[in-house]
C-alpha positions as MATLAB code, in Angstrom:
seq = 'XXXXXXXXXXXXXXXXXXXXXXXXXXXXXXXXXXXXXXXXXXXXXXXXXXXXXXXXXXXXXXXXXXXXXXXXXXXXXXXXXXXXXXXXXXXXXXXXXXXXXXXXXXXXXXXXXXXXXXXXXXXXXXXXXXXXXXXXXXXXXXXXXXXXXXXXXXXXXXXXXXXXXXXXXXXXXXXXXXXXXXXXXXXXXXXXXXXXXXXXXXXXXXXXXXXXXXXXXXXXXXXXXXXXXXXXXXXXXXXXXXXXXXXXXXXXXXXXXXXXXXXXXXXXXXXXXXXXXXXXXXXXXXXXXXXXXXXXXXXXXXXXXXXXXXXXXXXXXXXXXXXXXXXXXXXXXXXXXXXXXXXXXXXXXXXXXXXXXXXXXXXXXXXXXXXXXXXXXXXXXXXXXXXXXXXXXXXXXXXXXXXXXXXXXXXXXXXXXXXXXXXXXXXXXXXXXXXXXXX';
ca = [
    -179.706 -216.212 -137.534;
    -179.682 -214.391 -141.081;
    -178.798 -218.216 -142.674;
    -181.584 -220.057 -141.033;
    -184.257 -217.666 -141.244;
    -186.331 -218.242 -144.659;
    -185.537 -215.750 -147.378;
    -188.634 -214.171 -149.840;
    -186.571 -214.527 -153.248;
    -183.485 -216.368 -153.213;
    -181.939 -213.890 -155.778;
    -182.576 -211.237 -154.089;
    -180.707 -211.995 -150.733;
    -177.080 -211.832 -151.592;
    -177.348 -207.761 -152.688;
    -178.216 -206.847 -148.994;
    -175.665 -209.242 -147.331;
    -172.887 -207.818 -149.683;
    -173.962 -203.995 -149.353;
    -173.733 -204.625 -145.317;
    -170.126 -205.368 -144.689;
    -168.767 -202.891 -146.952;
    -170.837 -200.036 -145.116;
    -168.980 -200.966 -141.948;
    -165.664 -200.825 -143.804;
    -166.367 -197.356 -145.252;
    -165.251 -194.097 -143.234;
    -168.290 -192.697 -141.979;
    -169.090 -188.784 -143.329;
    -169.365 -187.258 -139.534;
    -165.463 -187.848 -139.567;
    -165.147 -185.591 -143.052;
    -167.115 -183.365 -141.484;
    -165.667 -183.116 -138.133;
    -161.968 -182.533 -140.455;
    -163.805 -179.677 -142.631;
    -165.135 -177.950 -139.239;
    -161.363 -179.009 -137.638;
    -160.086 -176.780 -140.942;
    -162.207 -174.321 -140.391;
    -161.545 -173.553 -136.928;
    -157.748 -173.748 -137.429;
    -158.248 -171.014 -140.226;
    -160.618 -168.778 -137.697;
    -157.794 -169.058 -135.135;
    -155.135 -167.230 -137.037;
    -156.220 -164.251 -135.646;
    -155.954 -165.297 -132.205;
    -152.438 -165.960 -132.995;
    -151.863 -162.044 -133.466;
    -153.233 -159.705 -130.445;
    -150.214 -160.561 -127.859;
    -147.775 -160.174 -130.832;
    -148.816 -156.480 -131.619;
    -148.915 -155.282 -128.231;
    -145.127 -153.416 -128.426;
    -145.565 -152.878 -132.148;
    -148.511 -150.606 -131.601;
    -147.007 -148.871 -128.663;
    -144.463 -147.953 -130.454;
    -145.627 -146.862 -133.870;
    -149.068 -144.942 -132.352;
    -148.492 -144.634 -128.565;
    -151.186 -146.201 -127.312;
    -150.767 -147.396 -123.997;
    -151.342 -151.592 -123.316;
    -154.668 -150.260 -121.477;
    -155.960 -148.746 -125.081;
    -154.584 -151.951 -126.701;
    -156.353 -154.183 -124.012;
    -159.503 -152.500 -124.534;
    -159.850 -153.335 -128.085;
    -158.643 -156.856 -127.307;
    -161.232 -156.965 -124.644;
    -163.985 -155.708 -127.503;
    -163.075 -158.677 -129.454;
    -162.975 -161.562 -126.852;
    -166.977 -160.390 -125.562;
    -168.112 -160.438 -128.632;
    -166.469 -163.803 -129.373;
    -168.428 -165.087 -126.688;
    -171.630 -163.151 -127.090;
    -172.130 -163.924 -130.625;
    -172.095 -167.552 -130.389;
    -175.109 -168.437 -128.597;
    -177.214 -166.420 -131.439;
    -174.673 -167.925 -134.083;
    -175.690 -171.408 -132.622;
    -179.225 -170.070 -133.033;
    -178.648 -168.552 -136.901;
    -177.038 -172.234 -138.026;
    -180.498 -174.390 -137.140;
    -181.995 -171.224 -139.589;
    -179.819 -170.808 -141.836;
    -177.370 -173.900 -141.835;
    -173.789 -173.783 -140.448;
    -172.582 -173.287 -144.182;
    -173.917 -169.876 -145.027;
    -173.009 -168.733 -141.224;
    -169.666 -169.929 -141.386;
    -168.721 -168.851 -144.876;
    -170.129 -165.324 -143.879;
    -168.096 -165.205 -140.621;
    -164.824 -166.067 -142.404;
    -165.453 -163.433 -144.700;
    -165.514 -160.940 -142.019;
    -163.036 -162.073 -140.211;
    -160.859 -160.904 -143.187;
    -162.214 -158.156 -143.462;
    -161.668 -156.940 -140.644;
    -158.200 -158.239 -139.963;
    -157.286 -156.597 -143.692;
    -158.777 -153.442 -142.857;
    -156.473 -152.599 -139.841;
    -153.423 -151.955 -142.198;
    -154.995 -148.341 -143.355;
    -155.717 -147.593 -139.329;
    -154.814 -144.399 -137.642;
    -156.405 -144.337 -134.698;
    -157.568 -145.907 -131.571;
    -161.450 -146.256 -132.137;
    -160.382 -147.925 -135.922;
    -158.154 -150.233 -134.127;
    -161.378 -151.201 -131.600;
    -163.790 -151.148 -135.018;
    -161.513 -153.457 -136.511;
    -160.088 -155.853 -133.915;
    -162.997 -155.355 -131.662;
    -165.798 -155.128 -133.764;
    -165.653 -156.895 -137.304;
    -163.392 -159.795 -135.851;
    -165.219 -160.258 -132.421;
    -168.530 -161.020 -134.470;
    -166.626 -162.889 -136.885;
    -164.531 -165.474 -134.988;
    -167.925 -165.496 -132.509;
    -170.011 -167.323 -135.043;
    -167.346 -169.367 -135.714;
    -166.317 -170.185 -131.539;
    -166.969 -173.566 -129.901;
    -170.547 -173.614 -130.203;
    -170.410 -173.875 -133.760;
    -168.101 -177.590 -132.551;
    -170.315 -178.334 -130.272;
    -173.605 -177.740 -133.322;
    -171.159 -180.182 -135.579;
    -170.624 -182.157 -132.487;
    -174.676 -182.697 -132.205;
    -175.540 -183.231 -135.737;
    -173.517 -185.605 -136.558;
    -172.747 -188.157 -133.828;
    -174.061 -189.856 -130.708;
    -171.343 -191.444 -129.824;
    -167.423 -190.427 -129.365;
    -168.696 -186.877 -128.734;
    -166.084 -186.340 -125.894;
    -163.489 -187.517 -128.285;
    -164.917 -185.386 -130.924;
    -165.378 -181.859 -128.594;
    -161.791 -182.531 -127.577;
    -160.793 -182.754 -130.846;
    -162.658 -179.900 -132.239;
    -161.594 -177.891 -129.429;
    -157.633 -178.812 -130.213;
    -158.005 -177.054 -133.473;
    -158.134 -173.366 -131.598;
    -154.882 -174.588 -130.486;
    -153.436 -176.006 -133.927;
    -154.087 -172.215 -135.254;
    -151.843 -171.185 -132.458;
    -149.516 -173.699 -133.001;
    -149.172 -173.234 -136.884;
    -149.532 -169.406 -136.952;
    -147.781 -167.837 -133.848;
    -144.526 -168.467 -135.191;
    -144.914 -167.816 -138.839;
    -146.672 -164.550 -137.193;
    -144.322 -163.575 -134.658;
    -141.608 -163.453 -137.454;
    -143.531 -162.037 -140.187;
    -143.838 -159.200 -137.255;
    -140.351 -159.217 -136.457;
    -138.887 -158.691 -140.080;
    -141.297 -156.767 -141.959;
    -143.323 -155.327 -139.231;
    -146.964 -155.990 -137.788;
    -149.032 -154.796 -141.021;
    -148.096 -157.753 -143.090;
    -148.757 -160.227 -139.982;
    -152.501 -158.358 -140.495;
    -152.667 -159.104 -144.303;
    -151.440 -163.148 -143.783;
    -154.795 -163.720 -141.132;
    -157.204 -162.046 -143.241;
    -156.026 -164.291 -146.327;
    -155.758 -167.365 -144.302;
    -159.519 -166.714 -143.369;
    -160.486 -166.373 -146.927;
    -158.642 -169.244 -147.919;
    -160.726 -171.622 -145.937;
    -164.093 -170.215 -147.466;
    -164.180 -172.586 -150.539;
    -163.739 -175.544 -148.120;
    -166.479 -174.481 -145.847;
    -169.383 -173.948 -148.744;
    -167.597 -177.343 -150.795;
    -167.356 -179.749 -148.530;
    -169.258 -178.429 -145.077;
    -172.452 -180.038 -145.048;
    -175.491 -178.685 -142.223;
    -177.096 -182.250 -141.553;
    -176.429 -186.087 -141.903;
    -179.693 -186.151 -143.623;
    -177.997 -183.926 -146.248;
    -176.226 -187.006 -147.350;
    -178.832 -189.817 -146.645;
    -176.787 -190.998 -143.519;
    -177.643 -191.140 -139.939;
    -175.440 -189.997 -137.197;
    -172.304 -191.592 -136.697;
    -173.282 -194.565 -133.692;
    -177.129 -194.163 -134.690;
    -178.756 -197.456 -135.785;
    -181.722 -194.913 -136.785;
    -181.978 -192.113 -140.029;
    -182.825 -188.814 -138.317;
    -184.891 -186.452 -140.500;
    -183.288 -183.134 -141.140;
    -185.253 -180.718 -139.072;
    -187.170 -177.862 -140.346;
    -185.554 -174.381 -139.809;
    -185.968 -172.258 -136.564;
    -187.340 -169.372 -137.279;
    -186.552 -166.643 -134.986;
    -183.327 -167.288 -133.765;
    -182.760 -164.130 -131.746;
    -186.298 -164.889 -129.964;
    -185.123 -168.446 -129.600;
    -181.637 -167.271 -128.095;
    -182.910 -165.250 -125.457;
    -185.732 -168.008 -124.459;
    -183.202 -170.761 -124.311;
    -180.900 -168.025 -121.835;
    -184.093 -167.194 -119.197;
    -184.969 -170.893 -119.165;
    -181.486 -172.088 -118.192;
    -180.695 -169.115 -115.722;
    -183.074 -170.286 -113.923;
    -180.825 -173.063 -113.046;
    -178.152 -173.437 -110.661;
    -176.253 -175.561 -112.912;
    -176.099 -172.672 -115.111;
    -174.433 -170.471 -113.370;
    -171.869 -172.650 -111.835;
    -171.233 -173.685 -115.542;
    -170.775 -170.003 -116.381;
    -168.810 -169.154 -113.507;
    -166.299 -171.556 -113.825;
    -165.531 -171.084 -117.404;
    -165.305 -166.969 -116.860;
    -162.471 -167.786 -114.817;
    -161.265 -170.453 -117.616;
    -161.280 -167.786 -120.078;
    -159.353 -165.098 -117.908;
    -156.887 -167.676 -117.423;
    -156.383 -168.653 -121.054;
    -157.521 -166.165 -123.487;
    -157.629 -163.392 -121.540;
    -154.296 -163.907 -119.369;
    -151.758 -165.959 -121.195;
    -153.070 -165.787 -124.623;
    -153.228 -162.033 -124.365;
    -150.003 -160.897 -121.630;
    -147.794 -164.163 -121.759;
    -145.357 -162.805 -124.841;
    -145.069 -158.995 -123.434;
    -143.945 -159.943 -119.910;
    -141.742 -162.038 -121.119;
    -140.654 -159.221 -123.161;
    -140.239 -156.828 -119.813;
    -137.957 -159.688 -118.927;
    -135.744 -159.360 -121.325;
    -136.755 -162.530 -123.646;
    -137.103 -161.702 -127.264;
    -140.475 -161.535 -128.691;
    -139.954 -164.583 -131.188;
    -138.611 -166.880 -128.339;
    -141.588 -165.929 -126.451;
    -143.920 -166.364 -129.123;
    -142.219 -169.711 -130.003;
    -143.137 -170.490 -126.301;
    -146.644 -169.626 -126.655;
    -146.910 -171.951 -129.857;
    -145.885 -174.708 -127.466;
    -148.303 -174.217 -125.224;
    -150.552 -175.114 -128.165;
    -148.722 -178.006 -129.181;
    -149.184 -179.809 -125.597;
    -153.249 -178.141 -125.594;
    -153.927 -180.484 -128.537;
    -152.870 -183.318 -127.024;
    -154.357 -182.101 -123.380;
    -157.504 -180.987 -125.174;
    -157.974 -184.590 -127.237;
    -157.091 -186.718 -123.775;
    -159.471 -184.869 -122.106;
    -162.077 -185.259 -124.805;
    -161.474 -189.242 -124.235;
    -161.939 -189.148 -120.226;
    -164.875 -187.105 -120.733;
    -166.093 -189.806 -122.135;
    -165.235 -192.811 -119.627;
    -164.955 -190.633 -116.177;
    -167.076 -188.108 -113.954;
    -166.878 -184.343 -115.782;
    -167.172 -182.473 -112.701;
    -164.484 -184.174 -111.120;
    -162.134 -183.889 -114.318;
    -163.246 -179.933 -114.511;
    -161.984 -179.635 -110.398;
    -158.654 -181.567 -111.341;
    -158.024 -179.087 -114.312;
    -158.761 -175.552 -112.313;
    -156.831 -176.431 -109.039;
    -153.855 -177.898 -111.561;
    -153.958 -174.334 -113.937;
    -154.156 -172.718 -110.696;
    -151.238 -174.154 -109.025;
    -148.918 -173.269 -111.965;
    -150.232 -169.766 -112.480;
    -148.926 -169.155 -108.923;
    -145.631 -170.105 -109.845;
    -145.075 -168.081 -113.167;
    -143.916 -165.090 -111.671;
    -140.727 -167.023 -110.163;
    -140.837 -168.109 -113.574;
    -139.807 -165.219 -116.060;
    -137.134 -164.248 -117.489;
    -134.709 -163.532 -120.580;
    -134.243 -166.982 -121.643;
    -135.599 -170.598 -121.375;
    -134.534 -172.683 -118.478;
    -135.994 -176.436 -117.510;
    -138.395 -174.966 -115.083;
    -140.186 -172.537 -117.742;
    -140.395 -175.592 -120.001;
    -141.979 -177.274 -117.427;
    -144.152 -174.703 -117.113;
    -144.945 -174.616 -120.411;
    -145.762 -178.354 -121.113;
    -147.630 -178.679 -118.029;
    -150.234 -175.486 -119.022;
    -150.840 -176.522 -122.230;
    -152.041 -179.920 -121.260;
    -154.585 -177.974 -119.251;
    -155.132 -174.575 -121.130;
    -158.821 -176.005 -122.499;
    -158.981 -179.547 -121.262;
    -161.795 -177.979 -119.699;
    -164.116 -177.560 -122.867;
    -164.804 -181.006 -123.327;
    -166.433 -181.779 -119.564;
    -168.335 -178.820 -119.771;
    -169.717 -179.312 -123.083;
    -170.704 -182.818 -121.967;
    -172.531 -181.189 -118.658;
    -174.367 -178.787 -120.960;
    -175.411 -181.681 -123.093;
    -176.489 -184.095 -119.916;
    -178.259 -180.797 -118.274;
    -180.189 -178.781 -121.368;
    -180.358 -181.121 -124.096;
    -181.682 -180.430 -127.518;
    -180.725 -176.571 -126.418;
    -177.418 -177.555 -125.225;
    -175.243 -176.048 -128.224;
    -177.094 -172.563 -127.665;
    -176.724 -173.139 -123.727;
    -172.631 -173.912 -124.444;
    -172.738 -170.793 -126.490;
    -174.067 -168.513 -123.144;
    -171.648 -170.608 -121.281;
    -168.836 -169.401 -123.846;
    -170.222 -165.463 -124.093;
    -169.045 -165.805 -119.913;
    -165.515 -167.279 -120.815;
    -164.941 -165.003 -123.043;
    -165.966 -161.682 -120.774;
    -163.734 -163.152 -118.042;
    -161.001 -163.386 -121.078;
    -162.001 -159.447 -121.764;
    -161.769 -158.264 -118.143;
    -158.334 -159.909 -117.862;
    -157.292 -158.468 -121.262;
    -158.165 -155.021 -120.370;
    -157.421 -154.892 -115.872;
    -153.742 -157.040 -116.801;
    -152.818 -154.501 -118.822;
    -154.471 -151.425 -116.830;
    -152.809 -153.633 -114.124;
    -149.125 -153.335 -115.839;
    -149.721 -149.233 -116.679;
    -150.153 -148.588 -112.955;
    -147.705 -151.176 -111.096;
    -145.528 -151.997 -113.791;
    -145.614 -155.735 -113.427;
    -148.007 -158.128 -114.245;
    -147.328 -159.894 -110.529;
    -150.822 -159.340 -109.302;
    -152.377 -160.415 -112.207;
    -150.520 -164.144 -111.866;
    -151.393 -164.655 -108.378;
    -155.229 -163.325 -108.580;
    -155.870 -165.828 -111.532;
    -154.840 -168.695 -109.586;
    -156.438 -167.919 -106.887;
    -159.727 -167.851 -109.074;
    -158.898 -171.245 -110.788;
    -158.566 -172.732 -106.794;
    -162.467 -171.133 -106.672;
    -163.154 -173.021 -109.946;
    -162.152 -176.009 -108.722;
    -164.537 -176.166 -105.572;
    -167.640 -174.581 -107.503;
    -167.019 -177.652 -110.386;
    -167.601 -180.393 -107.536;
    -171.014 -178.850 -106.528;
    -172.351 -178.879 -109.959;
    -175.850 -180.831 -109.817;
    -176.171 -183.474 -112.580;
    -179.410 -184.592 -114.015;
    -181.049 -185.560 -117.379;
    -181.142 -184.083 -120.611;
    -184.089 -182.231 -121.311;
    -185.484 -179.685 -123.492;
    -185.444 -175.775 -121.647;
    -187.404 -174.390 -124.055;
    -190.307 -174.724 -126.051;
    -190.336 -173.182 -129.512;
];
């Protein structure tokens, strides 16, 4: 139709024609972007890397018992999650750059500051305090603000991928870590994540940008430009609003439920008591590291997959599939243990990673279908709930191992919550995308 329809100026034609083609060629920004924030996420998950590794080092140097080390663990993995609704909130004031750059900062400092620790409230300061807030602002609501911004379509692709970077951390520092800590002992493994958070700072404030506007582009699969929006003043206000609004909601809470028990059997479970009881069984600490750092490997692709059939099939059906699967394999760990890898442990291992957050994705896309334009600060409640199941676990598996000696009950109690996940994800209520709060 562009041929027959009459042009104004002959000479003037061919410049738009040309310039048209080659912007289809061109890589789109959002996908810079999305690698900056994939970076970014990869450098903010060093630290997760490092609390099941220093379990039996700080037992045995200070004496504190796996309940004392589980608290401060537990510190750290509530504030993860309570931070990032009002981190969500902070980027539409402040812009993701400034909050980003800020968080890696602390994460550094805190992670640097636990070499010159004594005692247990410094280890809960450190860990707990300065990190929690840190690697909060800089959780999955800060993917799913990215996620927003900058595209309107391949979003489940994009969450997934997003969320795979968590894992790539895991992947790429668990066994540099776990080695570092066997060799020259658990306060250079310390020194290496509080350097690999500052490293990614100049990155962040170079290349991160807050908007597509930013860069005269519309989101990626958006025929339209949309205008940068002002900023949001009061943030905190704003957080709090969006939280009352959407509790109000039934969808909420089944949201929130079912990713508590995600988080207590991830983060909180594995993540956190995975290496030392496979050190009670008589595995060494770097094979069971190594093991943990596999699980990661298979979460990227699990977490990427899932990211794709969140976009083609029903989330509340993929979120039942992935709890009653994680479930069914958590039963059989206990038979599971022991002082070196076999076929069925592998098994095991490939089959939870595929699942360990498969589950972001679908519930990141119910958020977005449910709250709308508040559904990055409504993900970031949903998080703050993942990540106090992850601290309850932390702290009861090992006040649980203290007082039986085994982590047995903790095994069989998580998948018997991830079988209760699965039927409260099928009775999750679907409807449009709206706006919960006015502001």
């Amino acid at each position: 139709m562009t041929r027959t329809s009459p042009a104004p100026a002959p000479d003037a034609a061919p410049a738009p024609l040309q310039a048209s083609p080659a912007r289809h060629h061109r890589v789109h920004r959002a996908w810079f972007v999305a690698a900056v924030t994939f970076v970014t996420i990869i450098g903010a998950a060093a630290f997760r890397s490092l609390p099941g590794l220093l379990v039996d080092p700080l037992n045995q140097e200070f004496g504190w018992s796996r309940g004392t080390i589980g608290a401060a663990v537990s510190l750290n993995l509530a504030l993860y999650g309570l931070t990032a609704p009002f981190a969500a909130a902070l980027m539409d004031r402040f812009g993701i750059r400034r909050v980003v750059a800020i968080a890696l900062t602390v994460i550094a400092a805190g992670s640097g500051l636990t070499v010159w620790m004594t005692a247990a409230w410094q280890l809960w300061l450190c860990w707990g305090l300065l990190v929690g807030l840190g690697t909060g602002s800089m959780a999955l609501a800060f993917a799913a603000t990215v996620t927003n911004r900058w595209f309107t379509e391949r979003r489940g692709l994009v969450s997934g991928i997003l969320t795979a970077a968590s894992a790539s951390g895991q992947l790429i520092f668990l066994p540099l870590l776990s080695r570092i800590v066997e060799r020259h002992h658990w306060r250079p493994a310390a020194v290496t994540v509080a350097l690999a958070a500052l490293a990614v700072v100049p990155f962040v404030w170079l290349l991160l940008r807050d908007h597509p506007a930013d860069v005269g582009a519309a989101p990626y699969g958006s025929r339209e430009f949309v205008p940068k929006p002002a900023p949001v003043t009061g943030a905190a206000r704003r957080t709090l609003a969006v939280l009352f609004s959407a509790a109000r909601t039934g969808t909420f809470w089944l949201l929130a439920g079912t990713f508590a028990i995600c988080g207590a059997s991830t983060n909180g479970l594995i993540q956190t008591h995975f290496v030392p009881a496979e050190h009670d069984h008589g595995m060494p600490v770097t094979t069971a590291a190594s093991l943990l750092a596999v699980i990661g490997v298979f979460d990227v692709v699990g977490t990427i997959a899932s990211g794709w059939f969140t976009d083609r099939f029903e989330p509340r059906r993929l979120l039942a599939v992935y709890y009653a699967l994680r479930g069914l394999s958590l039963l059989f760990l206990p038979m599971l243990l022991g002082p070196a890898v076999h076929p069925p442990m592998l098994f095991f291992i490939v089959f939870y990673g595929l699942d360990w957050v498969a589950t972001v994705p679908p519930t990141l896309a119910l958020c977005r279908e449910r709250f709308g334009e508040d559904s990055a600060i409504v993900f970031g409640w949903v998080l703050a709930s993942h990540q106090i199941g992850a601290a309850l676990v932390a702290y009861l598996g090992g006040l649980a191992h203290d007082v039986l000696g085994s982590y047995d009950l903790v095994w069989y109690a998580s998948g018997a919550l991830c079988a209760a996940a699965a039927l409260m994800s099928l009775v999750i209520r679907r409807g449009t995308a709206a706006r919960t709060v006015a502001v």
